[in-house]
Amino acid sequence: QQALLSELRPQYLVNVALRAPRIEVPTAGNPVLGLDNAPVTIVEFSDFQCPYCREVQPALKRIMAEYEGKVRLVFLDFPLRNIHPQAQKAAEAAQCAGEQQKFWPYHDKLFTAASLQADDLKKYAQELGLHVEQFTACLDSHKQAPGVEADMRLGQQVGVSATPSFYVNGFFLSGAASYERFKEVVDNALEQVGTASSKQ
C-alpha cells in the first residue's frame, strides 16, 4: 500500500487539507527504550509470533540508532491469540524478564527465536542470564497475564486491529513499515515539534 502511494504521489497533484487524527496513547509502566524527554515517541503494539512484527524490527533498530536522543520507543503487547497460539505466553515471558530488567534483551531474543514453546521460553531466560527459578515462577503463575490483557484492551480502545501497529507522537502507522517510511514520519513529527516550540 505504501509503495503504491509513493508511486502515485508524484503523478497526481493532490493537496491533503485534512489533518491525520492524533491519538494520545497512555504508556505509563510499559517498557521504554530511549530518553524520557525525547521529542518523538513511537508506541508499538506488537505480537511476538507475528512475522510482520519480526520483519519491522531492523527498521525500528535503525531509527532508534540514527535518532538517538530524539526518539523513544514504548512497547505494548497485542498478541493475536486466535491465529498465534504461542503469542500470549511469549508476551507474558517478556514481561517476566522485565521484572529482572531484561525485557529488551528478551524481546530481541523472541523476535529471532525459531520456537516459542514454553520450554524454549525458559531456555532463553537461562541463556540471557536471568534468575531462572524466579522467571519460571512468574511464567507458570500467569502473573503477567493481566498486564498483557490491559495492553490488549488499550489497543482496542485506540483502534488497533492488527500487528504491528504504531503511534508516532499520536499519529497512526500500520504494518511492517520500511525504514524510509519511519524516517518520513519521524522527520514530520520532529518538524511539528519544532514548529510548536517556535510558537511558544
Coordinates of N, CA and C in Angstrom, one line a residue:
Q1 N 0.8 -1.2 0.0 CA 0.0 0.0 0.0 C 0.9 1.3 0.0
Q2 N 1.9 1.3 0.9 CA 2.8 2.4 0.9 C 3.6 2.6 -0.4
A3 N 4.0 1.5 -1.0 CA 4.7 1.5 -2.2 C 3.9 2.1 -3.3
L4 N 2.6 1.7 -3.4 CA 1.6 2.2 -4.4 C 1.4 3.7 -4.2
L5 N 1.2 4.2 -2.9 CA 1.0 5.6 -2.7 C 2.3 6.4 -3.1
S6 N 3.4 5.9 -2.8 CA 4.7 6.6 -3.1 C 4.8 6.7 -4.7
E7 N 4.3 5.7 -5.4 CA 4.4 5.7 -6.8 C 3.4 6.7 -7.4
L8 N 2.2 6.8 -6.8 CA 1.1 7.7 -7.3 C 1.3 9.1 -7.0
R9 N 1.9 9.4 -5.8 CA 2.0 10.8 -5.4 C 2.6 11.8 -6.4
P10 N 3.8 11.4 -7.0 CA 4.4 12.3 -8.0 C 3.6 12.5 -9.3
Q11 N 2.7 11.6 -9.6 CA 1.9 11.6 -10.8 C 0.7 12.5 -10.7
Y12 N 0.2 12.7 -9.5 CA -1.1 13.4 -9.3 C -0.9 14.5 -8.2
L13 N -1.3 15.7 -8.6 CA -1.1 16.8 -7.6 C -2.3 16.8 -6.7
V14 N -2.1 16.2 -5.5 CA -3.2 16.1 -4.5 C -2.7 16.9 -3.3
N15 N -3.6 17.8 -2.9 CA -3.3 18.6 -1.7 C -4.2 18.1 -0.6
V16 N -3.6 17.5 0.5 CA -4.4 17.0 1.6 C -4.5 18.1 2.6
A17 N -5.8 18.5 2.8 CA -6.1 19.6 3.7 C -6.4 19.1 5.1
L18 N -6.9 17.8 5.2 CA -7.3 17.3 6.4 C -6.1 16.8 7.2
R19 N -6.1 17.1 8.5 CA -5.0 16.6 9.4 C -5.3 15.2 9.8
A20 N -4.3 14.4 9.8 CA -4.5 13.0 10.3 C -4.9 13.0 11.8
P21 N -5.8 12.2 12.2 CA -6.2 12.2 13.6 C -5.0 11.8 14.5
R22 N -5.0 12.4 15.7 CA -3.9 12.2 16.6 C -4.4 11.6 17.9
I23 N -3.9 10.5 18.3 CA -4.4 9.8 19.4 C -3.3 9.6 20.5
E24 N -3.6 10.2 21.7 CA -2.7 10.0 22.8 C -2.8 8.6 23.4
V25 N -1.8 7.9 23.4 CA -1.8 6.5 24.0 C -1.1 6.5 25.3
P26 N -1.8 6.2 26.4 CA -1.2 6.2 27.7 C -0.1 5.0 27.8
T27 N 1.1 5.4 28.2 CA 2.1 4.4 28.2 C 2.8 4.1 29.5
A28 N 2.3 4.7 30.6 CA 3.0 4.6 31.9 C 3.1 3.1 32.3
G29 N 4.3 2.8 32.7 CA 4.5 1.4 33.2 C 5.0 0.4 32.2
N30 N 5.0 0.8 30.9 CA 5.4 -0.1 29.8 C 6.9 0.0 29.5
P31 N 7.5 -1.0 28.9 CA 8.9 -1.0 28.6 C 9.2 0.1 27.6
V32 N 10.3 0.9 27.9 CA 10.7 2.0 27.1 C 12.2 1.9 26.8
L33 N 12.5 2.3 25.5 CA 13.9 2.4 25.0 C 14.0 3.9 24.7
G34 N 15.1 4.5 25.1 CA 15.3 5.9 24.8 C 15.1 6.8 26.0
L35 N 15.3 8.1 25.8 CA 15.2 9.1 26.8 C 13.8 9.5 27.1
D36 N 13.4 9.7 28.3 CA 12.1 10.1 28.7 C 11.7 11.5 28.1
N37 N 12.7 12.3 27.8 CA 12.3 13.7 27.3 C 12.5 13.7 25.8
A38 N 12.7 12.6 25.1 CA 12.8 12.6 23.6 C 11.6 13.3 23.0
P39 N 11.8 14.1 22.0 CA 10.6 14.8 21.4 C 9.6 13.9 20.6
V40 N 10.1 12.8 20.2 CA 9.2 11.9 19.5 C 9.1 10.5 20.2
T41 N 7.8 10.1 20.4 CA 7.6 8.8 21.0 C 6.9 7.9 20.0
I42 N 7.5 6.7 19.8 CA 6.9 5.7 18.9 C 6.3 4.6 19.9
V43 N 5.0 4.5 19.8 CA 4.3 3.5 20.6 C 4.0 2.3 19.7
E44 N 4.5 1.1 20.1 CA 4.4 -0.1 19.2 C 3.5 -1.1 19.9
F45 N 2.4 -1.5 19.2 CA 1.6 -2.6 19.6 C 2.1 -3.8 18.8
S46 N 2.5 -4.9 19.5 CA 3.2 -6.0 18.8 C 2.8 -7.4 19.4
D47 N 3.2 -8.4 18.6 CA 2.9 -9.8 18.8 C 4.2 -10.6 18.5
F48 N 4.7 -11.3 19.5 CA 6.0 -12.0 19.3 C 5.9 -13.1 18.3
Q49 N 4.7 -13.6 17.9 CA 4.6 -14.7 16.9 C 4.3 -14.1 15.6
C50 N 4.1 -12.8 15.4 CA 3.7 -12.2 14.2 C 4.9 -12.0 13.2
P51 N 4.9 -12.6 12.0 CA 6.0 -12.4 11.1 C 6.3 -11.0 10.7
Y52 N 5.2 -10.2 10.6 CA 5.4 -8.8 10.2 C 6.0 -8.0 11.4
C53 N 5.7 -8.3 12.6 CA 6.3 -7.7 13.8 C 7.8 -8.0 13.8
R54 N 8.2 -9.2 13.4 CA 9.6 -9.6 13.4 C 10.3 -8.8 12.2
E55 N 9.6 -8.7 11.1 CA 10.1 -8.1 9.9 C 10.5 -6.6 10.1
V56 N 9.7 -5.9 11.0 CA 9.9 -4.5 11.1 C 11.0 -4.2 12.1
Q57 N 11.5 -5.1 12.9 CA 12.5 -4.8 13.9 C 13.8 -4.2 13.4
P58 N 14.4 -4.6 12.3 CA 15.6 -3.9 11.8 C 15.3 -2.4 11.5
A59 N 14.2 -2.1 10.9 CA 13.9 -0.7 10.6 C 13.8 0.1 11.9
L60 N 13.1 -0.5 12.9 CA 13.0 0.2 14.2 C 14.3 0.4 14.9
K61 N 15.2 -0.6 14.9 CA 16.5 -0.5 15.5 C 17.3 0.6 14.8
R62 N 17.2 0.7 13.5 CA 18.0 1.7 12.7 C 17.5 3.1 13.1
I63 N 16.2 3.2 13.2 CA 15.6 4.5 13.6 C 16.1 4.9 15.0
M64 N 16.1 4.0 15.9 CA 16.5 4.2 17.3 C 18.0 4.6 17.3
A65 N 18.8 4.0 16.5 CA 20.2 4.3 16.5 C 20.5 5.7 15.8
E66 N 19.8 6.0 14.7 CA 20.1 7.2 14.0 C 19.4 8.4 14.6
Y67 N 18.4 8.2 15.4 CA 17.7 9.3 16.0 C 17.9 9.3 17.5
E68 N 19.1 8.8 17.9 CA 19.3 8.6 19.4 C 19.1 10.0 20.1
G69 N 18.4 9.9 21.2 CA 18.1 11.1 22.0 C 16.9 11.9 21.5
K70 N 16.5 11.6 20.3 CA 15.3 12.3 19.7 C 14.0 11.4 19.7
V71 N 14.2 10.1 19.7 CA 13.1 9.2 19.7 C 13.1 8.2 20.8
R72 N 12.0 7.9 21.4 CA 11.9 6.8 22.4 C 10.8 5.9 21.9
L73 N 11.0 4.6 22.2 CA 10.1 3.5 21.8 C 9.5 2.9 23.0
V74 N 8.1 2.8 22.9 CA 7.4 2.2 24.0 C 6.7 0.9 23.5
F75 N 6.8 -0.2 24.2 CA 6.3 -1.5 23.7 C 5.0 -1.8 24.5
L76 N 4.0 -2.2 23.7 CA 2.8 -2.7 24.3 C 2.4 -4.0 23.6
D77 N 1.9 -5.0 24.4 CA 1.5 -6.3 23.9 C 0.2 -6.3 23.2
F78 N 0.1 -7.0 22.1 CA -1.1 -7.2 21.4 C -1.1 -8.5 20.7
P79 N -1.1 -9.6 21.5 CA -1.0 -11.0 21.0 C -2.3 -11.3 20.2
L80 N -2.2 -11.7 19.0 CA -3.3 -12.1 18.2 C -3.6 -13.6 18.5
R81 N -4.2 -13.9 19.6 CA -4.3 -15.3 20.1 C -5.1 -16.2 19.2
N82 N -6.0 -15.7 18.4 CA -6.8 -16.6 17.5 C -6.0 -17.1 16.4
I83 N -4.9 -16.5 16.0 CA -4.1 -17.0 14.9 C -2.6 -17.3 15.4
H84 N -2.2 -16.8 16.5 CA -0.9 -17.0 17.0 C -1.0 -17.6 18.4
P85 N -1.1 -18.9 18.6 CA -1.4 -19.5 19.9 C -0.3 -19.4 20.9
Q86 N 0.9 -19.1 20.4 CA 2.1 -19.0 21.4 C 2.4 -17.6 21.8
A87 N 1.6 -16.6 21.2 CA 1.9 -15.2 21.4 C 1.6 -14.7 22.8
Q88 N 0.6 -15.2 23.4 CA 0.2 -14.8 24.7 C 1.3 -15.1 25.7
K89 N 1.7 -16.4 25.7 CA 2.7 -16.9 26.7 C 4.0 -16.2 26.4
A90 N 4.4 -15.9 25.2 CA 5.6 -15.2 24.9 C 5.6 -13.8 25.4
A91 N 4.4 -13.1 25.3 CA 4.2 -11.8 25.9 C 4.4 -11.8 27.4
E92 N 3.8 -12.8 28.0 CA 4.0 -12.9 29.5 C 5.4 -13.1 29.9
A93 N 6.1 -14.0 29.1 CA 7.5 -14.3 29.3 C 8.4 -13.0 29.2
A94 N 8.1 -12.2 28.2 CA 8.9 -11.0 28.1 C 8.7 -10.1 29.3
Q95 N 7.5 -10.0 29.8 CA 7.2 -9.2 31.0 C 7.8 -9.7 32.2
C96 N 7.9 -11.1 32.3 CA 8.6 -11.7 33.4 C 10.1 -11.4 33.4
A97 N 10.6 -11.4 32.2 CA 12.0 -10.9 32.0 C 12.2 -9.5 32.4
G98 N 11.2 -8.7 32.2 CA 11.2 -7.3 32.6 C 11.3 -7.1 34.0
E99 N 10.8 -8.0 34.8 CA 10.9 -8.0 36.3 C 12.4 -8.0 36.7
Q100 N 13.2 -8.6 35.9 CA 14.6 -8.7 36.2 C 15.4 -7.7 35.3
Q101 N 14.7 -6.7 34.8 CA 15.4 -5.6 34.0 C 16.0 -6.2 32.7
K102 N 15.4 -7.2 32.2 CA 15.9 -7.8 30.9 C 14.8 -7.9 29.8
F103 N 13.9 -6.9 29.9 CA 12.8 -7.0 28.9 C 13.4 -6.9 27.5
W104 N 14.2 -5.9 27.2 CA 14.6 -5.7 25.8 C 15.5 -6.8 25.3
P105 N 16.5 -7.3 26.0 CA 17.3 -8.4 25.5 C 16.4 -9.6 25.2
Y106 N 15.4 -9.9 26.1 CA 14.5 -11.0 25.9 C 13.6 -10.7 24.7
H107 N 13.1 -9.5 24.6 CA 12.3 -9.1 23.4 C 13.1 -9.4 22.1
D108 N 14.3 -9.0 22.1 CA 15.2 -9.3 20.9 C 15.3 -10.8 20.6
K109 N 15.5 -11.5 21.7 CA 15.6 -13.0 21.6 C 14.4 -13.6 21.0
L110 N 13.2 -13.2 21.5 CA 12.0 -13.7 21.0 C 11.8 -13.5 19.5
F111 N 12.2 -12.3 19.0 CA 12.0 -11.9 17.6 C 13.0 -12.6 16.7
T112 N 14.0 -13.3 17.2 CA 14.9 -14.0 16.4 C 14.8 -15.6 16.7
A113 N 13.9 -15.9 17.6 CA 13.8 -17.3 18.0 C 13.1 -18.2 17.0
A114 N 13.5 -19.4 16.9 CA 12.8 -20.4 16.0 C 11.6 -21.0 16.6
S115 N 11.5 -21.0 17.9 CA 10.4 -21.6 18.6 C 10.0 -20.7 19.8
L116 N 8.7 -20.7 20.1 CA 8.1 -20.0 21.3 C 7.4 -21.0 22.2
Q117 N 7.8 -22.2 22.2 CA 7.2 -23.2 23.1 C 7.6 -22.8 24.6
A118 N 6.8 -23.3 25.5 CA 7.1 -22.9 26.9 C 8.5 -23.3 27.4
D119 N 8.9 -24.5 27.0 CA 10.3 -24.9 27.4 C 11.3 -24.0 26.8
D120 N 11.1 -23.6 25.6 CA 12.1 -22.7 25.0 C 12.1 -21.3 25.6
L121 N 10.9 -20.8 26.0 CA 10.8 -19.5 26.7 C 11.7 -19.5 28.0
K122 N 11.7 -20.7 28.7 CA 12.5 -20.8 29.9 C 14.0 -21.0 29.5
K123 N 14.3 -21.6 28.4 CA 15.7 -21.8 28.0 C 16.3 -20.5 27.6
Y124 N 15.5 -19.6 27.0 CA 16.0 -18.3 26.6 C 16.3 -17.4 27.8
A125 N 15.5 -17.6 28.9 CA 15.8 -16.9 30.1 C 17.1 -17.3 30.7
Q126 N 17.4 -18.6 30.6 CA 18.7 -19.1 31.1 C 19.8 -18.6 30.3
E127 N 19.7 -18.6 29.0 CA 20.7 -18.1 28.1 C 21.0 -16.6 28.3
L128 N 20.0 -15.9 28.7 CA 20.2 -14.4 28.9 C 20.7 -14.1 30.3
G129 N 20.9 -15.1 31.1 CA 21.4 -14.9 32.5 C 20.4 -14.5 33.5
L130 N 19.1 -14.7 33.2 CA 18.1 -14.4 34.2 C 18.1 -15.4 35.4
H131 N 17.5 -15.0 36.5 CA 17.3 -15.9 37.6 C 16.2 -16.9 37.2
V132 N 16.5 -18.1 36.8 CA 15.6 -19.0 36.1 C 14.4 -19.4 37.0
E133 N 14.7 -19.6 38.3 CA 13.6 -20.0 39.2 C 12.6 -18.9 39.3
Q134 N 13.1 -17.7 39.5 CA 12.2 -16.6 39.6 C 11.4 -16.4 38.3
F135 N 12.0 -16.5 37.2 CA 11.4 -16.4 35.9 C 10.3 -17.4 35.7
T136 N 10.7 -18.7 36.0 CA 9.7 -19.8 35.8 C 8.5 -19.6 36.7
A137 N 8.7 -19.2 38.0 CA 7.6 -19.0 38.9 C 6.7 -17.9 38.3
C138 N 7.3 -16.9 37.8 CA 6.5 -15.8 37.2 C 5.7 -16.3 36.0
L139 N 6.3 -17.0 35.1 CA 5.7 -17.5 33.9 C 4.6 -18.5 34.2
D140 N 4.9 -19.5 35.1 CA 3.9 -20.5 35.4 C 2.7 -20.0 36.2
S141 N 2.8 -18.9 36.9 CA 1.7 -18.4 37.7 C 0.8 -17.5 36.9
H142 N 1.1 -17.2 35.6 CA 0.3 -16.3 34.8 C 0.3 -14.9 35.4
K143 N 1.3 -14.6 36.2 CA 1.3 -13.3 36.9 C 1.2 -12.1 36.0
Q144 N 1.8 -12.2 34.8 CA 1.8 -11.1 33.9 C 0.6 -11.0 32.9
A145 N -0.3 -12.0 33.0 CA -1.4 -12.1 32.1 C -2.3 -10.9 32.2
P146 N -2.6 -10.4 33.4 CA -3.5 -9.2 33.4 C -2.9 -7.9 32.8
G147 N -1.6 -7.8 32.9 CA -0.9 -6.7 32.2 C -1.0 -6.8 30.7
V148 N -0.8 -8.0 30.2 CA -1.0 -8.2 28.7 C -2.4 -7.9 28.3
E149 N -3.3 -8.3 29.1 CA -4.7 -8.1 28.8 C -5.1 -6.6 28.8
A150 N -4.5 -5.9 29.7 CA -4.7 -4.4 29.8 C -4.1 -3.7 28.5
D151 N -3.0 -4.2 28.0 CA -2.4 -3.6 26.8 C -3.4 -3.9 25.6
M152 N -3.9 -5.1 25.6 CA -4.9 -5.5 24.5 C -6.1 -4.6 24.5
R153 N -6.7 -4.4 25.7 CA -7.8 -3.5 25.8 C -7.5 -2.1 25.4
L154 N -6.4 -1.6 25.8 CA -6.0 -0.3 25.4 C -5.8 -0.2 23.9
G155 N -5.2 -1.2 23.3 CA -5.0 -1.2 21.8 C -6.4 -1.2 21.1
Q156 N -7.3 -2.0 21.6 CA -8.6 -2.0 21.0 C -9.3 -0.6 21.1
Q157 N -9.1 0.0 22.3 CA -9.7 1.3 22.5 C -9.2 2.4 21.6
V158 N -7.9 2.3 21.2 CA -7.3 3.3 20.3 C -7.4 2.9 18.9
G159 N -8.0 1.8 18.6 CA -8.2 1.4 17.2 C -7.3 0.4 16.6
V160 N -6.5 -0.3 17.4 CA -5.6 -1.3 16.9 C -6.4 -2.6 16.5
S161 N -6.2 -3.1 15.4 CA -6.8 -4.4 15.0 C -5.9 -5.4 14.4
A162 N -4.6 -5.0 14.1 CA -3.6 -5.8 13.5 C -2.3 -5.4 14.1
T163 N -1.3 -6.3 13.9 CA 0.1 -6.0 14.3 C 1.0 -6.2 13.1
P164 N 2.1 -5.4 13.2 CA 2.4 -4.3 14.2 C 1.6 -3.1 13.9
S165 N 1.2 -2.3 14.9 CA 0.6 -1.0 14.8 C 1.4 0.0 15.6
F166 N 1.6 1.2 15.1 CA 2.4 2.2 15.7 C 1.6 3.5 15.8
Y167 N 2.0 4.3 16.9 CA 1.5 5.6 17.0 C 2.8 6.5 17.2
V168 N 3.1 7.3 16.3 CA 4.3 8.2 16.3 C 3.8 9.6 16.7
N169 N 4.1 10.0 17.9 CA 3.5 11.2 18.5 C 2.0 11.3 18.3
G170 N 1.4 10.1 18.4 CA -0.1 10.1 18.3 C -0.6 9.8 16.9
F171 N 0.2 9.8 15.9 CA -0.2 9.6 14.5 C 0.0 8.1 14.2
F172 N -1.1 7.5 13.6 CA -1.2 6.1 13.4 C -0.3 5.7 12.2
L173 N 0.4 4.6 12.3 CA 1.2 4.0 11.2 C 1.0 2.5 11.4
S174 N 0.5 1.8 10.3 CA 0.1 0.4 10.4 C 1.1 -0.5 9.6
G175 N 1.3 -1.7 10.1 CA 2.1 -2.7 9.3 C 3.6 -2.6 9.4
A176 N 4.3 -3.5 8.7 CA 5.7 -3.5 8.8 C 6.3 -2.5 7.9
A177 N 6.2 -1.2 8.4 CA 6.7 -0.1 7.6 C 8.2 -0.2 7.3
S178 N 8.7 0.4 6.2 CA 10.1 0.4 5.9 C 10.8 1.4 6.7
Y179 N 12.1 1.4 6.7 CA 12.9 2.4 7.4 C 12.6 3.8 6.8
E180 N 12.5 3.8 5.5 CA 12.2 5.1 4.8 C 10.9 5.7 5.3
R181 N 9.9 4.8 5.4 CA 8.6 5.3 5.9 C 8.6 5.8 7.3
F182 N 9.3 5.1 8.2 CA 9.5 5.5 9.6 C 10.2 6.9 9.6
K183 N 11.3 7.0 8.8 CA 12.1 8.2 8.7 C 11.2 9.4 8.3
E184 N 10.4 9.2 7.3 CA 9.5 10.2 6.9 C 8.5 10.7 8.0
V185 N 8.0 9.7 8.7 CA 7.0 10.0 9.8 C 7.7 10.7 11.0
V186 N 8.9 10.2 11.3 CA 9.7 10.8 12.4 C 10.1 12.2 12.1
D187 N 10.6 12.4 10.9 CA 11.0 13.7 10.5 C 9.9 14.7 10.5
N188 N 8.7 14.3 10.1 CA 7.5 15.1 10.2 C 7.1 15.5 11.6
A189 N 7.2 14.5 12.5 CA 6.9 14.7 13.9 C 7.9 15.7 14.5
L190 N 9.2 15.5 14.2 CA 10.2 16.4 14.7 C 10.0 17.8 14.2
E191 N 9.6 17.9 12.9 CA 9.3 19.3 12.4 C 8.1 19.9 13.1
Q192 N 7.1 19.1 13.4 CA 5.9 19.7 14.0 C 6.3 20.1 15.5
V193 N 7.1 19.3 16.1 CA 7.5 19.6 17.5 C 8.3 20.9 17.5
G194 N 9.2 21.1 16.5 CA 10.0 22.3 16.3 C 9.1 23.5 16.0
T195 N 8.1 23.3 15.2 CA 7.2 24.4 14.9 C 6.4 24.9 16.1
A196 N 6.0 23.8 16.9 CA 5.2 24.2 18.1 C 6.1 24.9 19.1
S197 N 7.3 24.5 19.2 CA 8.3 25.1 20.2 C 8.5 26.6 19.8
S198 N 8.7 26.8 18.5 CA 9.0 28.2 18.0 C 7.8 29.1 18.2
K199 N 6.6 28.6 18.3 CA 5.4 29.5 18.5 C 5.2 29.9 20.0
Q200 N 5.9 29.1 20.9 CA 5.7 29.4 22.3 C 6.6 30.6 22.8

